[in-house]
Amino acid sequence: MLKIVFFSLAALVLFPSCGWLRTQPQPVELNRNVRLAGRVYQVDQSAGYVLIRRYGPWRVSEGDVVETRGGERTSSLLPTGERLGEHVAADIRSGEVEVGDGVYIRRVFISEDEKRSGKREKSEQASNGADAR
């Protein structure tokens, strides 16, 4: 009888203490600058464009990079602005694309200094173009 009580008490003390040995999962930092926007639905390599089946709203701002990833492949795309229901057309800039590759939109942040210098360059180009006429 004493053995049963002893082993019962030992089990009650030792089994819960095993839970303390578990390591807490490390929180993963989410990259909010990259989002999965869709999948490649159709590829026309000869014409150099793809149709993308979009997931949710399709918002691509100026300066955002649209890219595909799949297997060992990556490519850069240039959205044309054409929409066909839930599909969006894009031109292939570079790389290899296959049906089923994930389409990601990566937001690239531009500093205020770069924005200002970019506006100056555009205004200088516009004024130079007006002088040439």
Short mmCIF file of N, CA and C in Angstrom, two decimals:
data_model
loop_
_atom_site.label_atom_id
_atom_site.label_comp_id
_atom_site.label_asym_id
_atom_site.label_seq_id
_atom_site.Cartn_x
_atom_site.Cartn_y
_atom_site.Cartn_z
N MET A 1 0.82 -1.19 0.00
CA MET A 1 0.00 0.00 0.00
C MET A 1 0.87 1.26 0.00
N LEU A 2 1.95 1.22 0.78
CA LEU A 2 2.85 2.36 0.88
C LEU A 2 3.53 2.63 -0.46
N LYS A 3 3.84 1.56 -1.22
CA LYS A 3 4.47 1.74 -2.53
C LYS A 3 3.51 2.45 -3.49
N ILE A 4 2.25 2.09 -3.47
CA ILE A 4 1.27 2.69 -4.37
C ILE A 4 1.14 4.18 -4.07
N VAL A 5 1.07 4.55 -2.81
CA VAL A 5 0.94 5.96 -2.42
C VAL A 5 2.20 6.71 -2.82
N PHE A 6 3.36 6.11 -2.60
CA PHE A 6 4.62 6.77 -2.91
C PHE A 6 4.74 7.04 -4.42
N PHE A 7 4.45 6.02 -5.24
CA PHE A 7 4.55 6.20 -6.69
C PHE A 7 3.48 7.16 -7.22
N SER A 8 2.31 7.16 -6.62
CA SER A 8 1.27 8.11 -7.03
C SER A 8 1.70 9.54 -6.76
N LEU A 9 2.26 9.78 -5.58
CA LEU A 9 2.73 11.12 -5.23
C LEU A 9 3.91 11.53 -6.12
N ALA A 10 4.80 10.60 -6.40
CA ALA A 10 5.94 10.90 -7.27
C ALA A 10 5.46 11.26 -8.67
N ALA A 11 4.47 10.53 -9.17
CA ALA A 11 3.93 10.81 -10.50
C ALA A 11 3.26 12.18 -10.53
N LEU A 12 2.53 12.52 -9.47
CA LEU A 12 1.86 13.81 -9.41
C LEU A 12 2.85 14.97 -9.38
N VAL A 13 4.02 14.74 -8.79
CA VAL A 13 5.02 15.80 -8.69
C VAL A 13 5.87 15.87 -9.97
N LEU A 14 6.24 14.73 -10.54
CA LEU A 14 7.18 14.72 -11.66
C LEU A 14 6.53 15.01 -13.03
N PHE A 15 5.35 14.50 -13.29
CA PHE A 15 4.74 14.69 -14.60
C PHE A 15 4.45 16.15 -14.92
N PRO A 16 3.87 16.93 -14.02
CA PRO A 16 3.66 18.34 -14.37
C PRO A 16 4.96 19.11 -14.55
N SER A 17 6.02 18.68 -13.91
CA SER A 17 7.27 19.42 -14.04
C SER A 17 7.89 19.24 -15.43
N CYS A 18 7.48 18.23 -16.19
CA CYS A 18 7.99 18.05 -17.55
C CYS A 18 7.52 19.18 -18.47
N GLY A 19 6.38 19.76 -18.16
CA GLY A 19 5.87 20.86 -18.97
C GLY A 19 6.74 22.09 -18.87
N TRP A 20 7.48 22.25 -17.83
CA TRP A 20 8.33 23.42 -17.66
C TRP A 20 9.56 23.35 -18.57
N LEU A 21 9.87 22.17 -19.08
CA LEU A 21 11.05 22.02 -19.92
C LEU A 21 10.81 22.49 -21.36
N ARG A 22 9.54 22.67 -21.73
CA ARG A 22 9.25 23.11 -23.09
C ARG A 22 9.75 24.52 -23.31
N THR A 23 10.27 24.75 -24.50
CA THR A 23 10.70 26.11 -24.83
C THR A 23 9.52 26.85 -25.46
N GLN A 24 9.41 28.10 -25.17
CA GLN A 24 8.35 28.92 -25.74
C GLN A 24 8.69 29.22 -27.20
N PRO A 25 7.71 29.14 -28.10
CA PRO A 25 8.00 29.45 -29.50
C PRO A 25 8.38 30.92 -29.64
N GLN A 26 9.39 31.16 -30.47
CA GLN A 26 9.85 32.51 -30.69
C GLN A 26 8.87 33.24 -31.61
N PRO A 27 8.50 34.45 -31.27
CA PRO A 27 7.59 35.19 -32.16
C PRO A 27 8.30 35.52 -33.48
N VAL A 28 7.57 35.34 -34.56
CA VAL A 28 8.12 35.58 -35.89
C VAL A 28 7.71 36.98 -36.33
N GLU A 29 8.68 37.75 -36.78
CA GLU A 29 8.40 39.10 -37.25
C GLU A 29 7.81 39.02 -38.65
N LEU A 30 6.64 39.60 -38.84
CA LEU A 30 6.00 39.59 -40.14
C LEU A 30 6.55 40.71 -41.00
N ASN A 31 6.78 40.38 -42.25
CA ASN A 31 7.25 41.39 -43.20
C ASN A 31 6.02 42.00 -43.86
N ARG A 32 5.62 43.14 -43.40
CA ARG A 32 4.41 43.78 -43.91
C ARG A 32 4.65 44.51 -45.23
N ASN A 33 5.89 44.52 -45.71
CA ASN A 33 6.20 45.17 -46.97
C ASN A 33 5.96 44.26 -48.16
N VAL A 34 5.76 42.95 -47.92
CA VAL A 34 5.54 42.00 -49.00
C VAL A 34 4.21 41.30 -48.75
N ARG A 35 3.38 41.24 -49.80
CA ARG A 35 2.11 40.51 -49.63
C ARG A 35 1.84 39.65 -50.87
N LEU A 36 1.23 38.50 -50.62
CA LEU A 36 0.85 37.60 -51.70
C LEU A 36 -0.40 38.19 -52.35
N ALA A 37 -0.31 38.54 -53.62
CA ALA A 37 -1.40 39.22 -54.30
C ALA A 37 -2.17 38.30 -55.24
N GLY A 38 -1.59 37.15 -55.61
CA GLY A 38 -2.28 36.24 -56.52
C GLY A 38 -1.37 35.14 -57.02
N ARG A 39 -1.85 34.42 -58.03
CA ARG A 39 -1.09 33.34 -58.67
C ARG A 39 -1.13 33.53 -60.18
N VAL A 40 -0.09 33.05 -60.83
CA VAL A 40 -0.04 33.13 -62.29
C VAL A 40 -1.05 32.13 -62.84
N TYR A 41 -1.97 32.63 -63.66
CA TYR A 41 -3.05 31.81 -64.22
C TYR A 41 -2.71 31.32 -65.62
N GLN A 42 -2.07 32.19 -66.41
CA GLN A 42 -1.73 31.83 -67.79
C GLN A 42 -0.46 32.58 -68.20
N VAL A 43 0.39 31.91 -68.97
CA VAL A 43 1.64 32.51 -69.42
C VAL A 43 1.71 32.44 -70.94
N ASP A 44 2.08 33.56 -71.56
CA ASP A 44 2.35 33.60 -73.00
C ASP A 44 3.76 34.14 -73.18
N GLN A 45 4.74 33.22 -73.24
CA GLN A 45 6.15 33.61 -73.32
C GLN A 45 6.45 34.36 -74.62
N SER A 46 5.83 33.95 -75.72
CA SER A 46 6.13 34.59 -77.01
C SER A 46 5.68 36.05 -77.02
N ALA A 47 4.54 36.35 -76.41
CA ALA A 47 4.06 37.74 -76.35
C ALA A 47 4.63 38.48 -75.15
N GLY A 48 5.17 37.74 -74.18
CA GLY A 48 5.80 38.35 -73.02
C GLY A 48 4.84 38.89 -71.99
N TYR A 49 3.70 38.19 -71.80
CA TYR A 49 2.77 38.64 -70.76
C TYR A 49 2.21 37.46 -70.00
N VAL A 50 1.61 37.76 -68.84
CA VAL A 50 0.97 36.75 -68.01
C VAL A 50 -0.40 37.26 -67.58
N LEU A 51 -1.28 36.33 -67.27
CA LEU A 51 -2.54 36.65 -66.60
C LEU A 51 -2.41 36.18 -65.17
N ILE A 52 -2.80 37.04 -64.25
CA ILE A 52 -2.68 36.77 -62.82
C ILE A 52 -4.08 36.65 -62.23
N ARG A 53 -4.34 35.57 -61.51
CA ARG A 53 -5.59 35.46 -60.76
C ARG A 53 -5.34 36.13 -59.42
N ARG A 54 -5.99 37.26 -59.21
CA ARG A 54 -5.70 38.07 -58.02
C ARG A 54 -6.47 37.55 -56.81
N TYR A 55 -5.88 37.77 -55.65
CA TYR A 55 -6.52 37.45 -54.37
C TYR A 55 -6.92 38.77 -53.74
N GLY A 56 -8.18 39.10 -53.74
CA GLY A 56 -8.63 40.34 -53.13
C GLY A 56 -8.36 41.53 -54.02
N PRO A 57 -8.34 42.72 -53.42
CA PRO A 57 -8.14 43.94 -54.23
C PRO A 57 -6.73 44.01 -54.79
N TRP A 58 -6.62 44.53 -55.99
CA TRP A 58 -5.32 44.66 -56.67
C TRP A 58 -4.90 46.13 -56.59
N ARG A 59 -4.00 46.43 -55.66
CA ARG A 59 -3.51 47.80 -55.49
C ARG A 59 -2.00 47.80 -55.66
N VAL A 60 -1.53 48.45 -56.72
CA VAL A 60 -0.10 48.59 -56.96
C VAL A 60 0.19 50.08 -57.06
N SER A 61 0.94 50.60 -56.10
CA SER A 61 1.29 52.01 -56.10
C SER A 61 2.56 52.24 -56.91
N GLU A 62 2.84 53.50 -57.19
CA GLU A 62 4.08 53.84 -57.88
C GLU A 62 5.24 53.49 -56.97
N GLY A 63 6.20 52.79 -57.48
CA GLY A 63 7.35 52.38 -56.68
C GLY A 63 7.22 50.97 -56.12
N ASP A 64 6.03 50.35 -56.21
CA ASP A 64 5.88 48.97 -55.75
C ASP A 64 6.46 48.03 -56.81
N VAL A 65 7.03 46.94 -56.35
CA VAL A 65 7.64 45.95 -57.24
C VAL A 65 6.73 44.73 -57.27
N VAL A 66 6.34 44.29 -58.47
CA VAL A 66 5.53 43.09 -58.63
C VAL A 66 6.45 42.00 -59.12
N GLU A 67 6.49 40.89 -58.37
CA GLU A 67 7.41 39.80 -58.71
C GLU A 67 6.71 38.47 -58.51
N THR A 68 7.23 37.43 -59.18
CA THR A 68 6.71 36.08 -59.01
C THR A 68 7.81 35.21 -58.42
N ARG A 69 7.37 34.23 -57.65
CA ARG A 69 8.31 33.27 -57.07
C ARG A 69 7.69 31.88 -57.18
N GLY A 70 8.51 30.94 -57.57
CA GLY A 70 8.06 29.57 -57.67
C GLY A 70 9.23 28.64 -57.90
N GLY A 71 9.37 27.65 -57.03
CA GLY A 71 10.50 26.73 -57.16
C GLY A 71 11.80 27.48 -57.07
N GLU A 72 12.63 27.34 -58.07
CA GLU A 72 13.92 28.03 -58.13
C GLU A 72 13.85 29.28 -59.02
N ARG A 73 12.61 29.67 -59.41
CA ARG A 73 12.44 30.76 -60.37
C ARG A 73 11.96 32.04 -59.68
N THR A 74 12.36 33.16 -60.23
CA THR A 74 11.79 34.46 -59.87
C THR A 74 11.71 35.28 -61.14
N SER A 75 10.80 36.23 -61.14
CA SER A 75 10.71 37.13 -62.28
C SER A 75 10.11 38.45 -61.82
N SER A 76 10.32 39.46 -62.62
CA SER A 76 9.79 40.79 -62.36
C SER A 76 8.70 41.06 -63.38
N LEU A 77 7.57 41.60 -62.91
CA LEU A 77 6.43 41.87 -63.79
C LEU A 77 6.10 43.36 -63.79
N LEU A 78 5.47 43.80 -64.85
CA LEU A 78 5.00 45.18 -64.97
C LEU A 78 3.50 45.13 -65.27
N PRO A 79 2.64 45.43 -64.28
CA PRO A 79 1.19 45.38 -64.52
C PRO A 79 0.79 46.38 -65.60
N THR A 80 -0.09 45.95 -66.51
CA THR A 80 -0.52 46.81 -67.61
C THR A 80 -1.74 47.64 -67.24
N GLY A 81 -2.45 47.25 -66.20
CA GLY A 81 -3.65 47.97 -65.81
C GLY A 81 -4.92 47.34 -66.36
N GLU A 82 -4.79 46.34 -67.23
CA GLU A 82 -5.97 45.67 -67.78
C GLU A 82 -6.52 44.69 -66.76
N ARG A 83 -7.84 44.71 -66.57
CA ARG A 83 -8.49 43.79 -65.64
C ARG A 83 -9.57 43.02 -66.39
N LEU A 84 -9.58 41.72 -66.16
CA LEU A 84 -10.57 40.85 -66.78
C LEU A 84 -11.26 40.05 -65.68
N GLY A 85 -12.22 40.65 -65.00
CA GLY A 85 -12.87 40.00 -63.86
C GLY A 85 -11.91 39.87 -62.71
N GLU A 86 -11.61 38.65 -62.33
CA GLU A 86 -10.66 38.43 -61.23
C GLU A 86 -9.23 38.26 -61.73
N HIS A 87 -8.99 38.54 -63.00
CA HIS A 87 -7.66 38.40 -63.58
C HIS A 87 -7.08 39.77 -63.94
N VAL A 88 -5.76 39.87 -63.83
CA VAL A 88 -5.02 41.09 -64.14
C VAL A 88 -3.90 40.72 -65.11
N ALA A 89 -3.66 41.55 -66.11
CA ALA A 89 -2.60 41.30 -67.08
C ALA A 89 -1.33 42.04 -66.66
N ALA A 90 -0.19 41.42 -66.96
CA ALA A 90 1.11 42.04 -66.65
C ALA A 90 2.13 41.60 -67.69
N ASP A 91 3.04 42.50 -68.02
CA ASP A 91 4.14 42.19 -68.93
C ASP A 91 5.29 41.60 -68.14
N ILE A 92 6.03 40.68 -68.77
CA ILE A 92 7.20 40.06 -68.12
C ILE A 92 8.40 40.96 -68.39
N ARG A 93 8.99 41.49 -67.33
CA ARG A 93 10.20 42.32 -67.48
C ARG A 93 11.42 41.43 -67.63
N SER A 94 11.56 40.49 -66.68
CA SER A 94 12.73 39.60 -66.70
C SER A 94 12.40 38.34 -65.92
N GLY A 95 13.18 37.30 -66.15
CA GLY A 95 13.03 36.06 -65.40
C GLY A 95 12.14 35.05 -66.09
N GLU A 96 11.91 33.95 -65.38
CA GLU A 96 11.09 32.85 -65.89
C GLU A 96 9.81 32.76 -65.08
N VAL A 97 8.69 32.54 -65.76
CA VAL A 97 7.39 32.45 -65.11
C VAL A 97 6.72 31.16 -65.55
N GLU A 98 6.08 30.47 -64.61
CA GLU A 98 5.28 29.29 -64.92
C GLU A 98 3.93 29.42 -64.25
N VAL A 99 2.95 28.71 -64.79
CA VAL A 99 1.61 28.73 -64.22
C VAL A 99 1.67 28.21 -62.78
N GLY A 100 1.02 28.91 -61.87
CA GLY A 100 0.98 28.51 -60.46
C GLY A 100 1.97 29.25 -59.58
N ASP A 101 2.89 30.01 -60.17
CA ASP A 101 3.84 30.78 -59.36
C ASP A 101 3.10 31.84 -58.56
N GLY A 102 3.57 32.10 -57.36
CA GLY A 102 2.97 33.13 -56.52
C GLY A 102 3.37 34.51 -56.99
N VAL A 103 2.42 35.44 -56.96
CA VAL A 103 2.68 36.83 -57.35
C VAL A 103 2.67 37.67 -56.09
N TYR A 104 3.78 38.36 -55.85
CA TYR A 104 3.95 39.17 -54.65
C TYR A 104 4.11 40.63 -55.03
N ILE A 105 3.55 41.50 -54.19
CA ILE A 105 3.75 42.94 -54.36
C ILE A 105 4.61 43.40 -53.20
N ARG A 106 5.76 43.96 -53.54
CA ARG A 106 6.71 44.42 -52.51
C ARG A 106 6.73 45.93 -52.53
N ARG A 107 6.42 46.51 -51.38
CA ARG A 107 6.42 47.96 -51.25
C ARG A 107 7.83 48.44 -50.99
N VAL A 108 8.27 49.39 -51.80
CA VAL A 108 9.59 49.99 -51.66
C VAL A 108 9.39 51.41 -51.16
N PHE A 109 9.96 51.69 -50.00
CA PHE A 109 9.80 53.01 -49.42
C PHE A 109 10.87 53.95 -49.97
N ILE A 110 10.44 55.13 -50.34
CA ILE A 110 11.34 56.15 -50.86
C ILE A 110 11.45 57.25 -49.82
N SER A 111 12.68 57.63 -49.50
CA SER A 111 12.88 58.68 -48.50
C SER A 111 12.43 60.03 -49.05
N GLU A 112 12.22 60.97 -48.16
CA GLU A 112 11.77 62.30 -48.56
C GLU A 112 12.80 62.98 -49.48
N ASP A 113 14.09 62.78 -49.19
CA ASP A 113 15.13 63.38 -50.03
C ASP A 113 15.06 62.86 -51.46
N GLU A 114 14.86 61.53 -51.60
CA GLU A 114 14.77 60.94 -52.93
C GLU A 114 13.53 61.45 -53.66
N LYS A 115 12.42 61.63 -52.92
CA LYS A 115 11.21 62.15 -53.55
C LYS A 115 11.45 63.56 -54.08
N ARG A 116 12.09 64.39 -53.26
CA ARG A 116 12.35 65.77 -53.67
C ARG A 116 13.28 65.82 -54.88
N SER A 117 14.36 65.03 -54.84
CA SER A 117 15.31 65.04 -55.97
C SER A 117 14.65 64.48 -57.22
N GLY A 118 13.78 63.50 -57.07
CA GLY A 118 13.06 62.94 -58.21
C GLY A 118 12.14 63.96 -58.84
N LYS A 119 11.47 64.76 -58.01
CA LYS A 119 10.58 65.79 -58.54
C LYS A 119 11.38 66.86 -59.26
N ARG A 120 12.55 67.20 -58.73
CA ARG A 120 13.39 68.20 -59.39
C ARG A 120 13.86 67.70 -60.75
N GLU A 121 14.27 66.41 -60.79
CA GLU A 121 14.74 65.84 -62.06
C GLU A 121 13.62 65.85 -63.09
N LYS A 122 12.40 65.50 -62.67
CA LYS A 122 11.28 65.48 -63.60
C LYS A 122 10.97 66.89 -64.10
N SER A 123 11.00 67.87 -63.19
CA SER A 123 10.70 69.24 -63.61
C SER A 123 11.79 69.77 -64.54
N GLU A 124 13.07 69.40 -64.29
CA GLU A 124 14.16 69.82 -65.16
C GLU A 124 14.00 69.20 -66.55
N GLN A 125 13.61 67.91 -66.58
CA GLN A 125 13.42 67.25 -67.87
C GLN A 125 12.27 67.89 -68.63
N ALA A 126 11.20 68.24 -67.92
CA ALA A 126 10.05 68.87 -68.57
C ALA A 126 10.43 70.23 -69.12
N SER A 127 11.21 70.99 -68.35
CA SER A 127 11.60 72.33 -68.83
C SER A 127 12.57 72.21 -70.00
N ASN A 128 13.45 71.23 -69.98
CA ASN A 128 14.37 71.03 -71.11
C ASN A 128 13.61 70.62 -72.36
N GLY A 129 12.58 69.80 -72.18
CA GLY A 129 11.77 69.39 -73.32
C GLY A 129 10.99 70.55 -73.90
N ALA A 130 10.53 71.47 -73.04
CA ALA A 130 9.78 72.63 -73.51
C ALA A 130 10.71 73.59 -74.25
N ASP A 131 11.98 73.70 -73.82
CA ASP A 131 12.94 74.59 -74.48
C ASP A 131 13.31 74.07 -75.87
N ALA A 132 13.30 72.75 -76.04
CA ALA A 132 13.72 72.16 -77.30
C ALA A 132 12.69 72.39 -78.40
N ARG A 133 11.45 72.66 -78.04
CA ARG A 133 10.39 72.83 -79.04
C ARG A 133 10.50 74.12 -79.66
#
